[in-house]
Amino acid sequence: MTRPLLQISGLSVRFGGLTAVDRLDLTVEAGAIHGLIGPNGAGKTTAFNLIAGAVRRSAGEIRLDGAPVEGLPPYARVRRGLARTFQNIRLFGEMTALENILAGMHTRLKGSLFEILLRPDKTRRVERDAVTEARALLDFVGLAAVARRRAGELSYGDQRRVEIARALAAAPKLLLLDEPAAGMNPAETRALSELLQRVKARGVTVLLVEHDMGLVMRLCDKITVLNFGRKIAEGAPREIRADRQVIEAYLGAESAHALASP
Amino acid sequence: MAQIDDFLWTYQNLLASLGVNGLLALSMYVVLAIGQLSLGQAAFMGLGAYASALLTLKLDAPFPAVIAASMLVPAAVALVIGAPTLRLSGVYLALATVSLGEILRVVLVESDLTGGALGLSGIPEKAGLPLIFACLALALVAFTLICRSRIGRAMEAIREDEIAASASGIDLPAYKMAALVASAMLAGLAGALNAHISSFISPNEYGFDAAVTILSFALLGGIGSPFGPVIGAFILTLLPELLRPLHDYRLVVNGLIIVFAVLFMPHGLLVWPIGRIGAKA
């Protein structure tokens, strides 16, 4: 249970004079939902982008399942077992929900260019099987009914779900979620929370960057708190909730009250 | 039969242009299909035409080898251009390919080997209509198979959102390079076929005007399916012939049709995208 899946040590990134992430050490255990929180500008999203490969590190090491991944572009990290979603949803809007999931399965679908050109029968079989699996994934996130709809015309909450399903389609070891509850109403957030529990039950480890404290406290096994690019606290939700440094230096008095009665 | 022979003999040049322009439209399509803009299709065509004509005239090389070379030479140039420009997003590929056209034109005009501004003439007619249309049909079948597969889906994903495509595990640099190289090879093939049926080539045929004409094939037809650009090429090749009674005004009408097509049919004439396997299920 306590096998480390993601190990980050001494990770730093500087943009000109600004150190956005400063010597961050972070370990995500396999099978856990790990929360990464902090006020605006704390470096959460930068840390997230460093892990996903969208930003290059200045120093430090990122290991996934023991193997270093720094220097690999985002698409190569997907093959290593890292899939992500985006804060401002990025679906293929003109494609159907189903096709979005199929695009997410890209790295797992077999068939070289030559097979596609010379063995149409085989390609047809591969694609048929892929469609079956993609439908199952849409069903998993509760969207079987909209499989044939254009992704761009789905509701906001549904688009979030399609994006999570597309990331799961890569069969990742670690799922990186960038503020999945942003812009959601309380009912949608509850449904998201329930979905993420089921993602965890599938055996997928989750690293969650999120502003919604209620969701983070309810869902996460472990929470890391960043401020000004540095880790200021780490522990179980109830430890973070009681951490004076977190409450005073970061959350402030108002939120401290909110946390006392979740 | 006599009537068919008559027809073929009268319209041989026009029919050959249809086939060649269809291939050029497909070469434009491959690049546009992944959201890139190349204005070097005419230059790639010129490279193929000159490489093949020189091999035939100077070395008397066997025709299959000539055809292979007409695809490999532009492919090598595409690799050289693509390596630095495809890493960047935006208009860099368009700029680099425009420059390629200009460089090629200057080299062709100045070089004695290529016959200078007069070009090369007396190229034997080794490419007949059957070969040209077989190439076009083969290319269309290949693109249809690719479009319906995971590769076609990945290309559409790149066209829609490169960052999301990369996050889905799609190897962006490899796809962009493969598309540019495939596009250069098709244009080179079209150039070689054209050279070996019209028997004469000159630097003027591969300038910026030609590049824009090839782009307009794809814009008119639409890039939702490989058939769109080919239909666009057929229309824009036949149109000047049909408008011949208008004399000099036909170019104006030609231009107006393109403007209206782009304004009122932004997805092109053929708006139906190609169905992927299982997508209708």
XYZ file of C-alpha atoms in Angstrom:
543
model
C 0.000 0.000 0.000
C 2.844 2.399 0.705
C 4.658 2.002 -2.604
C 5.752 5.439 -3.827
C 4.443 6.040 -7.372
C 5.578 9.613 -7.941
C 8.770 10.829 -6.279
C 9.814 14.445 -6.602
C 12.993 15.732 -5.007
C 14.537 19.192 -4.986
C 12.298 20.343 -7.824
C 12.764 24.008 -8.699
C 11.759 26.221 -11.572
C 12.684 29.859 -12.079
C 11.052 32.272 -14.498
C 13.556 35.121 -14.719
C 13.949 36.349 -11.149
C 10.882 34.541 -9.822
C 11.253 31.133 -8.241
C 7.805 29.654 -8.893
C 8.601 26.283 -7.332
C 11.384 26.138 -4.766
C 13.125 22.853 -3.877
C 9.914 20.874 -3.691
C 9.980 17.350 -2.272
C 6.807 15.368 -2.819
C 5.943 11.694 -2.718
C 2.623 10.353 -3.965
C 1.798 6.844 -2.737
C 0.316 4.370 -5.191
C -3.438 4.052 -4.812
C -3.904 7.339 -2.965
C -5.736 10.544 -3.740
C -3.160 13.219 -3.013
C -4.188 16.877 -2.756
C -1.973 19.813 -3.703
C -3.320 23.071 -2.326
C -2.216 26.628 -1.691
C -3.372 30.192 -2.311
C -3.285 31.781 -5.759
C 0.281 32.075 -7.006
C 1.571 29.422 -4.594
C 3.020 27.411 -7.468
C 0.460 24.586 -7.564
C -0.258 24.815 -11.264
C 3.433 25.268 -12.076
C 4.276 22.153 -10.045
C 1.465 20.362 -11.873
C 2.803 21.448 -15.267
C 6.316 20.341 -14.291
C 5.002 16.862 -13.552
C 2.954 16.732 -16.773
C 5.920 17.967 -18.822
C 4.387 21.247 -20.013
C 7.051 23.283 -18.171
C 10.767 22.479 -17.956
C 12.398 22.272 -14.552
C 15.443 24.326 -13.559
C 16.649 21.735 -11.064
C 15.518 18.577 -9.309
C 14.206 15.159 -10.170
C 10.835 13.641 -11.027
C 10.471 9.869 -10.967
C 7.417 7.887 -11.950
C 7.440 4.308 -10.739
C 11.181 4.632 -10.162
C 12.054 5.901 -13.663
C 13.047 9.528 -14.271
C 10.655 11.400 -16.582
C 12.187 14.874 -16.750
C 13.234 15.842 -20.258
C 10.374 13.832 -21.737
C 7.731 15.833 -23.630
C 4.095 15.519 -22.471
C 3.143 12.862 -25.062
C 6.029 10.631 -23.987
C 4.987 10.918 -20.323
C 1.541 9.621 -21.263
C 3.209 6.400 -22.430
C 4.943 6.174 -19.036
C 1.589 6.304 -17.278
C 0.868 9.994 -16.664
C -2.425 11.463 -17.886
C -3.813 14.907 -17.142
C -6.799 17.215 -17.409
C -6.734 20.985 -17.862
C -7.948 23.777 -15.601
C -9.708 25.394 -18.584
C -11.087 22.202 -20.183
C -9.405 21.308 -23.483
C -11.598 18.867 -25.385
C -11.581 18.248 -29.120
C -14.782 20.270 -29.459
C -15.720 19.279 -33.007
C -15.404 15.569 -32.250
C -18.046 13.520 -30.498
C -17.638 12.611 -26.825
C -16.885 9.054 -27.947
C -14.173 10.181 -30.385
C -12.563 12.227 -27.614
C -12.235 9.061 -25.530
C -10.880 7.162 -28.546
C -8.276 9.916 -29.042
C -7.305 9.425 -25.387
C -6.723 5.727 -26.133
C -4.261 6.659 -28.907
C -1.140 5.268 -27.222
C -2.800 1.930 -26.533
C -4.341 1.279 -29.940
C -2.383 -1.074 -32.159
C -1.814 -0.716 -35.885
C 1.125 0.804 -37.752
C 0.653 2.857 -40.906
C 1.412 -0.226 -42.994
C -1.147 -2.347 -41.200
C -3.718 0.402 -41.648
C -3.007 0.513 -45.393
C -2.625 -3.210 -46.013
C -4.846 -4.871 -43.402
C -8.145 -2.935 -43.326
C -9.847 -5.969 -41.786
C -7.496 -5.929 -38.817
C -7.842 -2.153 -38.389
C -11.608 -2.553 -38.400
C -11.379 -5.120 -35.590
C -9.042 -2.944 -33.512
C -11.326 0.083 -33.927
C -14.480 -1.881 -33.093
C -12.912 -3.166 -29.870
C -11.710 0.342 -29.064
C -15.237 1.736 -29.483
C -16.563 -0.884 -27.065
C -13.970 0.094 -24.491
C -14.554 3.818 -25.036
C -18.284 3.339 -24.488
C -17.540 1.522 -21.231
C -15.428 4.479 -20.095
C -18.167 6.960 -20.956
C -20.549 4.758 -19.018
C -18.103 4.795 -16.091
C -18.272 8.598 -15.903
C -22.055 8.500 -16.391
C -22.158 9.866 -19.931
C -23.197 6.864 -22.023
C -26.214 8.846 -23.252
C -24.174 11.611 -24.899
C -21.582 9.422 -26.682
C -22.638 10.664 -30.142
C -22.984 14.339 -29.203
C -20.359 16.885 -30.199
C -18.092 17.439 -27.169
C -18.203 21.205 -27.642
C -21.951 21.369 -27.117
C -22.043 19.407 -23.848
C -22.708 21.132 -20.531
C -19.755 22.340 -18.503
C -19.966 19.558 -15.944
C -20.298 16.920 -18.665
C -17.256 18.333 -20.493
C -15.245 17.898 -17.270
C -16.342 14.284 -17.125
C -15.460 13.658 -20.756
C -12.018 15.103 -20.082
C -11.496 12.854 -17.074
C -12.661 9.856 -19.129
C -10.272 10.852 -21.949
C -7.387 10.924 -19.455
C -8.443 7.540 -18.024
C -8.530 6.193 -21.587
C -4.721 6.273 -21.626
C -4.844 3.725 -18.749
C -2.604 5.917 -16.585
C -0.925 4.943 -13.322
C -1.188 8.538 -12.156
C -4.061 10.853 -13.043
C -3.270 14.562 -12.707
C -6.354 16.726 -12.192
C -5.998 20.514 -12.432
C -8.861 22.141 -10.486
C -11.570 19.746 -11.672
C -14.223 21.397 -9.472
C -13.577 24.913 -10.801
C -16.853 26.487 -11.943
C -18.988 23.602 -10.671
C -22.106 24.017 -8.544
C -22.373 22.073 -5.248
C -24.360 19.226 -6.832
C -21.810 18.825 -9.631
C -18.986 18.929 -7.093
C -20.612 16.140 -5.056
C -20.981 14.050 -8.201
C -17.323 14.731 -9.045
C -16.270 13.639 -5.567
C -18.179 10.382 -5.986
C -16.599 9.855 -9.434
C -13.082 10.365 -8.073
C -13.745 7.779 -5.347
C -14.597 5.305 -8.096
C -11.461 6.297 -10.032
C -9.467 5.465 -6.920
C -11.313 2.152 -6.613
C -10.144 1.331 -10.181
C -6.610 1.449 -8.805
C -5.647 4.761 -10.428
C -3.587 7.094 -8.243
C -4.782 10.711 -8.288
C -2.894 13.959 -7.781
C -5.428 16.737 -7.328
C -4.778 20.473 -7.521
C -7.904 22.113 -6.163
C -9.298 25.266 -4.581
C -12.477 23.725 -3.190
C -11.402 22.977 0.395
C -14.503 20.936 1.160
C -13.768 18.584 -1.732
C -10.076 18.279 -0.889
C -10.700 17.572 2.802
C -13.405 14.997 2.037
C -11.531 13.180 -0.696
C -7.789 13.244 -0.111
C -5.753 10.667 1.773
C -2.883 13.119 2.028
C -2.509 16.837 1.383
C 0.535 18.931 0.512
C 0.297 22.683 1.096
C 2.371 25.102 -0.985
C 2.987 28.794 -0.406
C 5.357 30.998 -2.418
C 6.616 27.891 -4.209
C 7.559 26.082 -1.000
C 5.999 23.218 0.865
C 4.737 24.545 4.209
C 2.806 21.507 5.438
C 1.955 17.919 4.550
C -0.255 15.297 6.123
C -3.725 13.797 6.459
C -6.695 16.189 6.084
C -7.281 16.405 9.821
C -3.612 17.280 10.408
C -3.729 19.999 7.757
C -6.983 21.305 9.195
C -5.313 21.626 12.608
C -1.998 22.966 11.360
C -1.584 26.446 12.830
C 0.952 27.443 10.201
C -1.431 26.541 7.418
C -4.384 28.284 9.033
C -2.557 31.470 9.929
C 0.037 31.872 7.232
C -2.069 30.679 4.374
C -5.755 30.129 4.917
C -6.485 33.151 7.130
C -9.038 33.478 9.879
C -12.174 33.217 7.708
C -11.243 29.948 6.112
C -10.036 28.655 9.440
C -13.592 28.993 10.642
C -14.949 27.262 7.539
C -12.557 24.375 8.027
C -13.552 23.948 11.652
C -17.083 23.082 10.477
C -16.777 21.268 7.114
C -14.880 3.440 -79.428
C -13.797 5.924 -82.036
C -15.732 8.645 -80.261
C -14.041 7.850 -76.941
C -10.628 7.919 -78.597
C -11.532 11.217 -80.173
C -12.592 12.625 -76.833
C -9.446 11.433 -75.086
C -7.265 12.813 -77.838
C -8.975 16.221 -77.792
C -9.047 16.577 -74.033
C -5.872 14.697 -73.104
C -4.218 17.798 -71.635
C -7.259 18.778 -69.620
C -7.740 15.243 -68.270
C -4.068 15.036 -67.315
C -4.389 18.369 -65.481
C -7.371 17.002 -63.549
C -5.356 14.035 -62.340
C -2.210 16.008 -61.558
C -4.153 18.747 -59.742
C -6.068 16.096 -57.813
C -2.738 14.747 -56.528
C -1.579 18.264 -55.680
C -4.822 18.883 -53.786
C -4.182 15.749 -51.732
C -0.631 16.875 -50.995
C -2.098 20.136 -49.661
C -4.704 18.203 -47.708
C -2.170 16.165 -45.674
C -0.610 19.303 -44.242
C -3.869 21.179 -43.633
C -5.334 18.069 -41.978
C -2.969 18.507 -39.028
C -3.554 22.258 -38.852
C -0.337 23.369 -40.579
C -0.042 25.719 -43.531
C 2.512 25.025 -46.247
C 2.919 27.265 -49.274
C 5.625 25.054 -50.716
C 3.490 22.570 -52.622
C 4.384 24.173 -55.967
C 8.074 24.104 -55.049
C 7.903 20.429 -54.041
C 6.147 19.782 -57.354
C 8.922 21.653 -59.180
C 11.600 19.636 -57.373
C 9.909 16.413 -58.452
C 9.417 17.651 -62.011
C 13.014 18.787 -62.499
C 14.568 15.804 -60.700
C 12.584 13.385 -62.855
C 13.087 15.281 -66.129
C 16.855 15.531 -65.600
C 17.108 11.824 -64.772
C 15.175 10.938 -67.901
C 16.927 13.377 -70.262
C 20.510 13.247 -69.021
C 20.849 9.725 -67.658
C 18.059 7.922 -69.489
C 17.148 6.315 -66.175
C 14.364 3.682 -66.070
C 10.942 5.259 -65.460
C 10.164 3.534 -62.112
C 13.477 4.828 -60.720
C 12.652 8.280 -62.074
C 9.297 8.249 -60.285
C 10.933 7.081 -57.040
C 13.495 9.873 -57.254
C 10.787 12.441 -57.934
C 9.324 11.573 -54.531
C 12.563 11.137 -52.590
C 14.148 14.469 -53.587
C 11.258 16.634 -52.288
C 10.995 14.356 -49.224
C 14.639 15.071 -48.347
C 14.073 18.820 -48.758
C 10.937 18.584 -46.578
C 13.001 16.934 -43.831
C 15.528 19.774 -43.944
C 12.829 22.478 -43.850
C 10.655 20.700 -41.318
C 13.314 20.041 -38.691
C 13.706 23.662 -37.554
C 10.239 25.029 -38.431
C 7.867 22.351 -37.182
C 9.054 22.832 -33.599
C 7.543 26.289 -33.743
C 3.838 26.885 -33.962
C 2.172 29.476 -36.155
C 3.247 30.814 -39.523
C 6.861 29.653 -39.578
C 6.248 26.687 -41.846
C 4.307 28.917 -44.255
C 7.177 31.437 -44.321
C 9.859 28.789 -44.782
C 7.966 27.114 -47.611
C 7.350 30.432 -49.397
C 11.102 31.034 -49.215
C 11.745 27.565 -50.608
C 9.661 28.449 -53.659
C 11.588 31.649 -54.263
C 14.986 29.977 -53.803
C 14.016 27.195 -56.167
C 12.827 29.655 -58.816
C 16.098 31.611 -58.695
C 18.196 28.445 -58.835
C 16.213 27.064 -61.767
C 16.485 30.314 -63.724
C 20.220 30.720 -63.104
C 21.373 27.145 -63.568
C 22.537 25.877 -66.972
C 21.818 22.296 -65.982
C 18.085 23.020 -65.697
C 17.937 25.013 -68.922
C 17.575 28.369 -67.220
C 14.434 30.425 -67.800
C 13.637 28.410 -70.923
C 13.246 25.239 -68.905
C 13.546 21.709 -70.201
C 11.809 20.460 -73.302
C 11.574 17.228 -75.232
C 10.763 15.140 -72.158
C 9.433 11.793 -73.465
C 5.740 11.120 -72.763
C 6.156 8.189 -70.421
C 3.236 8.961 -68.121
C -0.158 8.278 -69.651
C -3.615 9.068 -68.349
C -4.063 5.545 -66.906
C -0.945 5.918 -64.750
C -1.944 9.386 -63.536
C -5.439 8.317 -62.543
C -4.181 5.092 -60.995
C -1.885 7.181 -58.771
C -4.766 9.475 -57.830
C -7.077 6.554 -57.050
C -4.389 4.811 -55.005
C -3.689 7.984 -53.027
C -7.414 8.496 -52.357
C -7.831 4.908 -51.132
C -4.772 5.253 -48.884
C -6.024 8.516 -47.380
C -9.485 7.104 -46.830
C -8.026 4.128 -44.941
C -5.821 6.441 -42.864
C -8.670 8.851 -42.116
C -10.815 6.043 -40.794
C -8.075 4.767 -38.461
C -6.497 5.947 -35.217
C -3.942 7.922 -37.262
C -6.709 9.959 -38.882
C -8.233 10.597 -35.482
C -4.861 11.728 -34.121
C -4.478 14.107 -37.086
C -7.897 15.611 -36.407
C -6.998 15.938 -32.713
C -3.800 17.816 -33.587
C -5.772 20.133 -35.870
C -8.235 20.901 -33.074
C -5.887 21.379 -30.125
C -2.164 20.579 -30.165
C -1.763 20.807 -26.390
C -4.652 18.466 -25.700
C -3.396 16.109 -28.430
C 0.025 15.999 -26.783
C -1.625 15.349 -23.419
C -3.425 12.422 -25.070
C -0.071 10.867 -25.943
C 0.025 11.866 -29.619
C 3.613 12.362 -30.807
C 3.267 15.871 -32.287
C 6.718 16.258 -33.918
C 6.515 12.860 -35.606
C 3.026 13.523 -36.994
C 3.922 16.986 -38.273
C 7.085 15.733 -39.959
C 5.385 12.711 -41.476
C 2.602 14.906 -42.878
C 5.053 17.348 -44.444
C 7.174 14.579 -45.958
C 4.132 12.737 -47.327
C 2.870 16.006 -48.764
C 6.217 16.720 -50.445
C 6.324 13.210 -51.923
C 2.837 13.524 -53.412
C 3.605 16.937 -54.892
C 6.878 15.578 -56.322
C 5.031 12.653 -57.884
C 2.497 15.051 -59.416
C 5.394 17.102 -60.795
C 7.072 14.075 -62.377
C 3.839 12.818 -63.950
C 3.090 16.278 -65.292
C 6.593 16.644 -66.746
C 6.342 13.271 -68.479
C 3.008 14.000 -70.115
C 3.355 17.665 -71.103
C 6.956 17.132 -72.376
C 7.974 20.654 -71.306
C 8.643 22.313 -67.926
C 9.820 25.804 -66.975
C 10.520 27.630 -63.682
C 7.361 29.777 -63.997
C 5.065 26.825 -63.422
C 6.220 26.387 -59.809
C 5.986 29.922 -58.428
C 3.863 31.539 -55.751
C 0.795 31.695 -58.049
C 0.811 27.940 -58.376
C 1.208 27.531 -54.599
C -1.871 29.682 -53.983
C -3.861 27.828 -56.649
C -3.064 24.514 -54.952
C -4.130 25.972 -51.596
C -7.412 27.141 -53.140
C -8.190 23.561 -54.295
C -8.275 22.490 -50.647
C -10.050 25.609 -49.404
C -12.811 25.273 -51.993
C -13.296 21.551 -51.481
C -12.899 21.527 -47.716
C -10.643 19.342 -45.606
C -13.245 17.277 -43.736
C -12.398 14.347 -46.004
C -9.696 13.690 -48.634
C -12.358 13.803 -51.347
C -13.054 17.495 -50.686
C -9.738 18.877 -51.983
C -9.866 16.595 -55.050
C -13.359 17.864 -55.912
C -12.071 21.411 -55.360
C -9.186 20.728 -57.752
C -11.527 19.306 -60.403
C -13.825 22.333 -60.219
C -11.012 24.869 -60.356
C -9.380 23.009 -63.248
C -12.570 22.726 -65.289
C -13.867 26.197 -64.504
C -11.447 28.169 -66.724
C -12.388 25.851 -69.617
C -16.128 26.313 -69.069
C -15.694 30.068 -68.727
C -13.658 30.325 -71.903
C -16.399 32.312 -73.749
C -15.869 35.104 -71.198
C -12.322 35.577 -72.501
C -10.247 37.690 -70.124
C -13.056 38.049 -67.602
C -12.930 34.370 -66.741
C -10.087 34.958 -64.274
C -12.267 37.503 -62.486
C -15.145 35.037 -62.243
C -12.685 32.382 -61.103
C -11.428 34.651 -58.316
C -14.948 35.647 -57.266
C -15.961 32.017 -56.919
C -13.034 31.383 -54.581
C -13.825 34.486 -52.509
C -17.495 33.511 -52.150
C -16.602 29.934 -51.340
C -14.312 31.004 -48.510
C -16.791 33.596 -47.187
C -19.950 31.521 -47.280
C -18.647 27.969 -47.071
C -15.787 28.104 -44.570
C -15.748 24.308 -44.358
C -15.608 23.942 -48.132
C -18.031 22.424 -50.608
C -17.815 18.919 -49.221
C -18.936 19.479 -45.649
C -19.488 15.853 -44.702
C -16.525 14.536 -42.728
C -15.424 11.006 -43.405
C -16.973 8.440 -41.090
C -14.601 6.580 -38.823
C -14.961 2.881 -38.170
C -17.513 2.219 -35.462
C -18.343 5.902 -35.030
C -21.870 5.346 -36.318
C -22.514 2.343 -34.099
